[in-house]
Structures are given as C-alpha cells and as structure tokens.
Coordinates of C-alpha atoms in Angstrom, one line a residue:
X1 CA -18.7 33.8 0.3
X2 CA -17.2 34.7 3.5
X3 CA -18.4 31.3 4.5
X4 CA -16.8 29.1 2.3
X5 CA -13.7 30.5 2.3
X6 CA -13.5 30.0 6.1
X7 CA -14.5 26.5 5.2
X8 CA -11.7 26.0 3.0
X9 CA -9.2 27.7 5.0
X10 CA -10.1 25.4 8.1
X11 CA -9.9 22.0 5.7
X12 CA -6.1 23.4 4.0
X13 CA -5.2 24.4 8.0
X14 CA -6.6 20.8 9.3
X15 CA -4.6 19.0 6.7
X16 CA -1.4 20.6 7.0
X17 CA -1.5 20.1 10.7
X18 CA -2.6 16.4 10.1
X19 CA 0.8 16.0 7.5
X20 CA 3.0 17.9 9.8
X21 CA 2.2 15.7 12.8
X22 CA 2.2 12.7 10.8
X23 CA 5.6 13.8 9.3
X24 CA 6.5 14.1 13.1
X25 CA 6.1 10.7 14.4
X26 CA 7.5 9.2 10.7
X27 CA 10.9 10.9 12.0
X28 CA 10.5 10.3 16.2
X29 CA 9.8 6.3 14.9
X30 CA 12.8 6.4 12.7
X31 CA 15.1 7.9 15.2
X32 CA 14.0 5.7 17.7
X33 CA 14.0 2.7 15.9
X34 CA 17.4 2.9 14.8
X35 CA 18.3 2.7 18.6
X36 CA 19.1 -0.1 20.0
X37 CA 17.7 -2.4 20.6
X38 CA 16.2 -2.9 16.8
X39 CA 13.3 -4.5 18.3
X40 CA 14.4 -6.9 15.3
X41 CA 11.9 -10.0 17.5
X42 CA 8.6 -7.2 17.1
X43 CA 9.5 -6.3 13.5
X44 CA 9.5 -9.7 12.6
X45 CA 6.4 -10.7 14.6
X46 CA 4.3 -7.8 12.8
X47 CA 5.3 -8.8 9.4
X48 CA 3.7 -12.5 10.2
X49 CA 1.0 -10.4 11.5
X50 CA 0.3 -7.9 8.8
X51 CA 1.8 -9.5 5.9
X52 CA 1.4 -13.4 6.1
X53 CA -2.4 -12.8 7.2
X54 CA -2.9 -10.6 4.4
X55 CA -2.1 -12.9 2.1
X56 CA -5.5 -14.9 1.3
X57 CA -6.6 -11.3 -0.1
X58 CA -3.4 -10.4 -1.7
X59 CA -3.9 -13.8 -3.3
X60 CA -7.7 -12.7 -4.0
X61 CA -6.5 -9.5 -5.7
X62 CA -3.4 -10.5 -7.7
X63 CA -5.4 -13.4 -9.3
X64 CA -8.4 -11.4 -10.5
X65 CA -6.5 -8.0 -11.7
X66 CA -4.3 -10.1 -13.8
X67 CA -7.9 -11.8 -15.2
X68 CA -9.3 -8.6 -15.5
X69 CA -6.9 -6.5 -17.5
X70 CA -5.8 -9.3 -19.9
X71 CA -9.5 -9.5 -20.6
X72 CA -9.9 -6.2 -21.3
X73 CA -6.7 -5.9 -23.2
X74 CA -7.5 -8.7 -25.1
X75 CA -10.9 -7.9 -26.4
X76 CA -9.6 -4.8 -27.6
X77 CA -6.6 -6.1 -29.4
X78 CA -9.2 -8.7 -31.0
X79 CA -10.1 -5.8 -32.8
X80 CA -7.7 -4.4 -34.3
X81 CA -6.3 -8.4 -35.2
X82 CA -3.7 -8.1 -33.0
X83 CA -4.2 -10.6 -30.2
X84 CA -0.9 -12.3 -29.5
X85 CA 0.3 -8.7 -28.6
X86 CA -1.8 -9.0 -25.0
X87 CA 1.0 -10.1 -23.2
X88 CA 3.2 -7.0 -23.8
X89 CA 0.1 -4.5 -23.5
X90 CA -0.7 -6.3 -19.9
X91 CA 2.8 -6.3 -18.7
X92 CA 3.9 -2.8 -18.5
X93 CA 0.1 -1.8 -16.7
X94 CA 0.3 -4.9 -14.4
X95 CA 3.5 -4.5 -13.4
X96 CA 4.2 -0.2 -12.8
X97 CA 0.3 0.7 -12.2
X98 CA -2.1 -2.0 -11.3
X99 CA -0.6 -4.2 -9.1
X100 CA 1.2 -2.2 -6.6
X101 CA -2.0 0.6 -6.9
X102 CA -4.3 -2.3 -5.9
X103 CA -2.3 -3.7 -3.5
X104 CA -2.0 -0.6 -1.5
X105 CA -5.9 0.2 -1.7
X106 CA -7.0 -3.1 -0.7
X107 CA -4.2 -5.2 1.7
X108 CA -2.6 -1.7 2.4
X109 CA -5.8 0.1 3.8
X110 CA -6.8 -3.6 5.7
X111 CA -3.2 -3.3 7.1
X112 CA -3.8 0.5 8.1
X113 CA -7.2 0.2 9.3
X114 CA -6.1 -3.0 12.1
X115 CA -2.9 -0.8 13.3
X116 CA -5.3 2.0 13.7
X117 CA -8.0 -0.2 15.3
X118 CA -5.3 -1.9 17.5
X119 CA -3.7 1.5 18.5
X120 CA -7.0 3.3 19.3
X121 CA -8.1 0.7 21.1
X122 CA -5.3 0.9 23.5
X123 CA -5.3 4.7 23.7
X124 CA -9.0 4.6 25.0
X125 CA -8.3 2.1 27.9
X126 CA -4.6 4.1 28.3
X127 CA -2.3 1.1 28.2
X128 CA -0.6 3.6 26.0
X129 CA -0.2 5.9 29.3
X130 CA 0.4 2.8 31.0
X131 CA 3.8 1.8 28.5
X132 CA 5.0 5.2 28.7
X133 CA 4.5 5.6 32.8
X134 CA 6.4 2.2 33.1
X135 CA 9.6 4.5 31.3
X136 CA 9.4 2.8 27.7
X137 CA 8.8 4.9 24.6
X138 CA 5.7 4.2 23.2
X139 CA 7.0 5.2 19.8
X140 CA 9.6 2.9 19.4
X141 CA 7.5 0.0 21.3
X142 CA 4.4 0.2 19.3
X143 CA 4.8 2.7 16.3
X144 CA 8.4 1.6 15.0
X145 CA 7.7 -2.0 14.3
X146 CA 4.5 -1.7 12.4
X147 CA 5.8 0.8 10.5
X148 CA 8.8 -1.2 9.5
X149 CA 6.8 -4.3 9.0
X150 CA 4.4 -2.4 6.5
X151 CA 6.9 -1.5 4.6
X152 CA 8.9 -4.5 4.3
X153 CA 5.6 -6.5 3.8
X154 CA 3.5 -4.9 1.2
X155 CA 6.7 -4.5 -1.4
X156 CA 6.6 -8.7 -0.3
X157 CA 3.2 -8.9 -1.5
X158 CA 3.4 -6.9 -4.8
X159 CA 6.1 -9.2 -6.1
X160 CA 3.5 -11.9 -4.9
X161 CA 1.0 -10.5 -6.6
X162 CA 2.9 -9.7 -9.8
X163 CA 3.3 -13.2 -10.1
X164 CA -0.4 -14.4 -9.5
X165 CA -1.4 -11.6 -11.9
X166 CA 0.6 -12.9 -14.7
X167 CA -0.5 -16.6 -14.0
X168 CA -4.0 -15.2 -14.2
X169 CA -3.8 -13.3 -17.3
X170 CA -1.9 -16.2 -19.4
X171 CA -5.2 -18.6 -18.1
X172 CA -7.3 -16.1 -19.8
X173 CA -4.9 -15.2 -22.9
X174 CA -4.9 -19.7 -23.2
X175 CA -8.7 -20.4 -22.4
X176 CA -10.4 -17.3 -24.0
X177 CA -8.2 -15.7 -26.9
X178 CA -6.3 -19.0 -27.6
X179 CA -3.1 -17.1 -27.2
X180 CA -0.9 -20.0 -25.7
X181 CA 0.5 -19.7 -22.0
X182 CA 4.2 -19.8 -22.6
X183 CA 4.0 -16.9 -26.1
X184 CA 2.1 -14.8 -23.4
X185 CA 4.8 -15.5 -21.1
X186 CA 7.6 -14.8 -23.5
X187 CA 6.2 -11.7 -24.6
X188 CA 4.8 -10.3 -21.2
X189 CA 9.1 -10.9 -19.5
X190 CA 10.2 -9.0 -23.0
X191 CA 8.2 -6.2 -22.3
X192 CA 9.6 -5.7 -19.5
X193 CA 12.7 -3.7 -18.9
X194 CA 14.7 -4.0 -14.5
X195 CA 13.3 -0.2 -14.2
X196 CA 9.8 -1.1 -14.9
X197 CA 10.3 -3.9 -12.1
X198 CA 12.4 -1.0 -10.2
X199 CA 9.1 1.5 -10.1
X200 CA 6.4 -1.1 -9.1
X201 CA 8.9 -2.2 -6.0
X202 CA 9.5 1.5 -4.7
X203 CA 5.7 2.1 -5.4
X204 CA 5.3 -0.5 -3.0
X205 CA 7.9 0.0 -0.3
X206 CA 6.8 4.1 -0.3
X207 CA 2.6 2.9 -0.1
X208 CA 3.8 0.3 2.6
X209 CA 5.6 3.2 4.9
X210 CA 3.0 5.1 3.7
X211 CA -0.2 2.8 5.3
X212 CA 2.4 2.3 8.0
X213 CA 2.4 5.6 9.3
X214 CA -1.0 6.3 8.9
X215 CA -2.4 3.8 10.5
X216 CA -0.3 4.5 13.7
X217 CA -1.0 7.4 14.0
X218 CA -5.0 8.0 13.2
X219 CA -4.4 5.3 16.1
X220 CA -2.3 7.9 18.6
X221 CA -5.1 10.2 17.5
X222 CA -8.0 8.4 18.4
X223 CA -9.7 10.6 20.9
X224 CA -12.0 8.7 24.1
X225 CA -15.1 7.3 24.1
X226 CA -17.1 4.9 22.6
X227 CA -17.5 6.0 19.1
X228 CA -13.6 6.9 18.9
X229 CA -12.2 4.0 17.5
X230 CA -14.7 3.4 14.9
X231 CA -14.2 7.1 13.8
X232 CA -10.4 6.7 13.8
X233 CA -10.5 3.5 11.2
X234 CA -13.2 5.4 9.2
X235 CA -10.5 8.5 8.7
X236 CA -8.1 6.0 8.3
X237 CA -9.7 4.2 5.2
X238 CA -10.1 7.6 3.5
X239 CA -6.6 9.1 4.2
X240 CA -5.0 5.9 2.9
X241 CA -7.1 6.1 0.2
X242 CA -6.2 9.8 -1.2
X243 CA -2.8 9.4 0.2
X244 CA -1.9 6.4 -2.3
X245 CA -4.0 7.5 -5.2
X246 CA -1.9 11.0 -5.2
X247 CA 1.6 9.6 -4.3
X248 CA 1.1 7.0 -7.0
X249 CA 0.8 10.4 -9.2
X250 CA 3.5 11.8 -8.3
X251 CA 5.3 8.5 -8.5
X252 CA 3.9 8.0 -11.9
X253 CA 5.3 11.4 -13.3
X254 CA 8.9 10.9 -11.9
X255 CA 9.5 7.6 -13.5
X256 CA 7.6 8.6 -16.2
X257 CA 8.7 11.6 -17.5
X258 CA 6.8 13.3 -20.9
X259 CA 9.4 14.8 -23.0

C-alpha cells in the first residue's frame, strides 16, 4: 500500500512540477516576446513552417471527419425518417467538437512533436548554449516565435477545416442519402449561431498555444544523449494528447453550461 501511494505521490509531484515549469516559460516567452523587436520576420517564417506545411494533412483530416460524421448522422436519421435533418445534426458537432478536437490531436501534436524534435536536437549538440553565450535570449529567439505561430496557425487551419468538413459531408448527404448539396448547406449555416463559430475558434487558438508550449519546452527539456530526443517527442505526443482532450473538457463545460 505504502508502495503505491508513493507511486502516486511521485506521478501528482512530477506533473505539478512539469505544469509549473511549463507555465514558467509560457510567461518568460510572452514577456519577452512583447519586447522589441517582435521578431515579427521569425513569427511569420514559423507560420509558413508549421502551418502552410501542415496543410496536406489538415486537408486529409477536414475532408474525411466531415465524410465520417455525416455518414453516421445520416444512417441514424434514416431511421427515424428524418434525413434532410443531417445537415443541422452535423453542424453543431463539426463545428464546436470535431473539428477543432481533431485538429489539435492530429496537425497540433505533428506541429508539437517537430518543435520538440527541432529544439532537442539543438539542446544535445548546445547550440542552445551557443545562442545564449553569444548574449541573445534563447527564449525569445527560439521559444517566442513558435509559440506565436502555433497559435495563430492552428485556429487558421480549423476555419480551413470547417470548410472542407462541410464540403465533405454535403458530397455524402448528395451521393449517399440523396439529400441535395445546397438543402444540406442551407440547413447546416441555420444551425449555426456566431457563438458556436466563437467556441470552435478559441478551442483552436487555446490547443494552438497549447501544442505551442509544449512542444518547446519537452524540447528545453530534452536531456543528452542518444536516446534523448526520441524520448522527448515520445512525451510530447502523449502530453499533447491528454492536455487537449482535458482542456477541450473544460472548454466544453464553459460554453456549454447545463442548467
């Protein structure tokens, strides 16, 4: 008993330490960031790097969740003889759950897991050291544009994939349920209300600082050798993971209150 208490002591002690420091840099990059310079040039240069790249798998993802759910929503509706109502059952889950969730998990964690790999890898051969002996801040250097990009970028990419996901689902609504494109367009926008709209976007932005931060700094916390920086993207895959499912909880409850 004794045992696993120490056990769980040591894993509530490990991740308090791991959200305080990571709470740490969040407020060092902001602070330094909002020095000038902006570092406007590296912001913008991330973004291409982070967010245009990702977008083949945003693409990828939008495309087939939109598919996906109208399928499902459809063949359930079928059911009950109430088909042409798939366009307003898809819109409220694509557009406040789905889309920004998925987004996070998939082109969020890649985004996390190539700042950490990109960061670690420059911690074991010190040209971190190397930055900061030359009298820059590696903080604002490295950690303040990625962070910024991420969380400009993935909002980007959730209004990208809103889109693809309601092209995909009126292709299935047309070709499978023969519920015509424009009556699931019509009533998929009249579901929809500016605060459903308003909920998906600061999903988004906070899973975009969110992978942001992460990522940087499982990358400042790669330790050396070898093995390091393959340890530090594992970590990172899994603490993005829980990290968005449990904020998009949270989230989920404040714009959705019961009662």
């Amino acid at each position: 008993m004794r045992a696993i208490l120490e056990y769980i002591g040591k894993a509530v002690t490990d991740g308090l330490g791991w959200a305080g420091g990571m709470a740490v840099m969040f407020v060092q990059a902001v602070l330094s960031g909002l020095r000038r310079p902006l570092g406007i040039y590296d912001i913008f240069y991330q973004i291409v790097a982070l967010g245009i790249r990702s977008m083949p798998l945003a693409t990828l993802m939008g495309i087939f969740v939109g598919m996906a759910l109208t399928w499902q929503f459809g063949e359930a509706l079928m059911g009950f003889g109430a088909k042409n109502a798939v366009g307003s059952a898809a819109a409220l889950a694509l557009v406040r759950e789905l889309v920004p969730t998925i987004m996070a998990l998939t082109v969020g964690a890649k985004i996390a897991t190539g700042m950490t790999a990109e960061l670690g890898s420059m911690k074991v051969s010190e040209q971190i050291d190397a930055i900061a002996s030359l009298g820059a801040d590696p903080v604002k250097k490295l950690i303040w544009p990625r962070l910024a990009a991420a969380t400009i970028a993935l909002p980007l990419l959730c209004v990208y994939g809103n889109v693809l996901a309601l092209g995909g689902g009126a292709l299935i609504a047309d070709t499978v349920f023969d519920v015509p494109a424009g009556y699931f367009y019509e009533t998929y926008v009249d579901e929809l209300y500016p605060m459903d709209y308003i909920s998906g976007l600061v999903k988004a932005t906070t899973f975009g600082m969110l992978t942001g931060i992460i990522g940087c700094f499982q990358g400042f916390q790669t330790k050396f050798g070898t093995e390091a920086v393959g340890i530090s993207t594992t970590n990172t895959v899994v603490a993005t993971s829980v990290t968005i499912i449990i904020m998009d909880f949270v989230l989920t409850m404040i714009f959705l209150p019961v009662g």
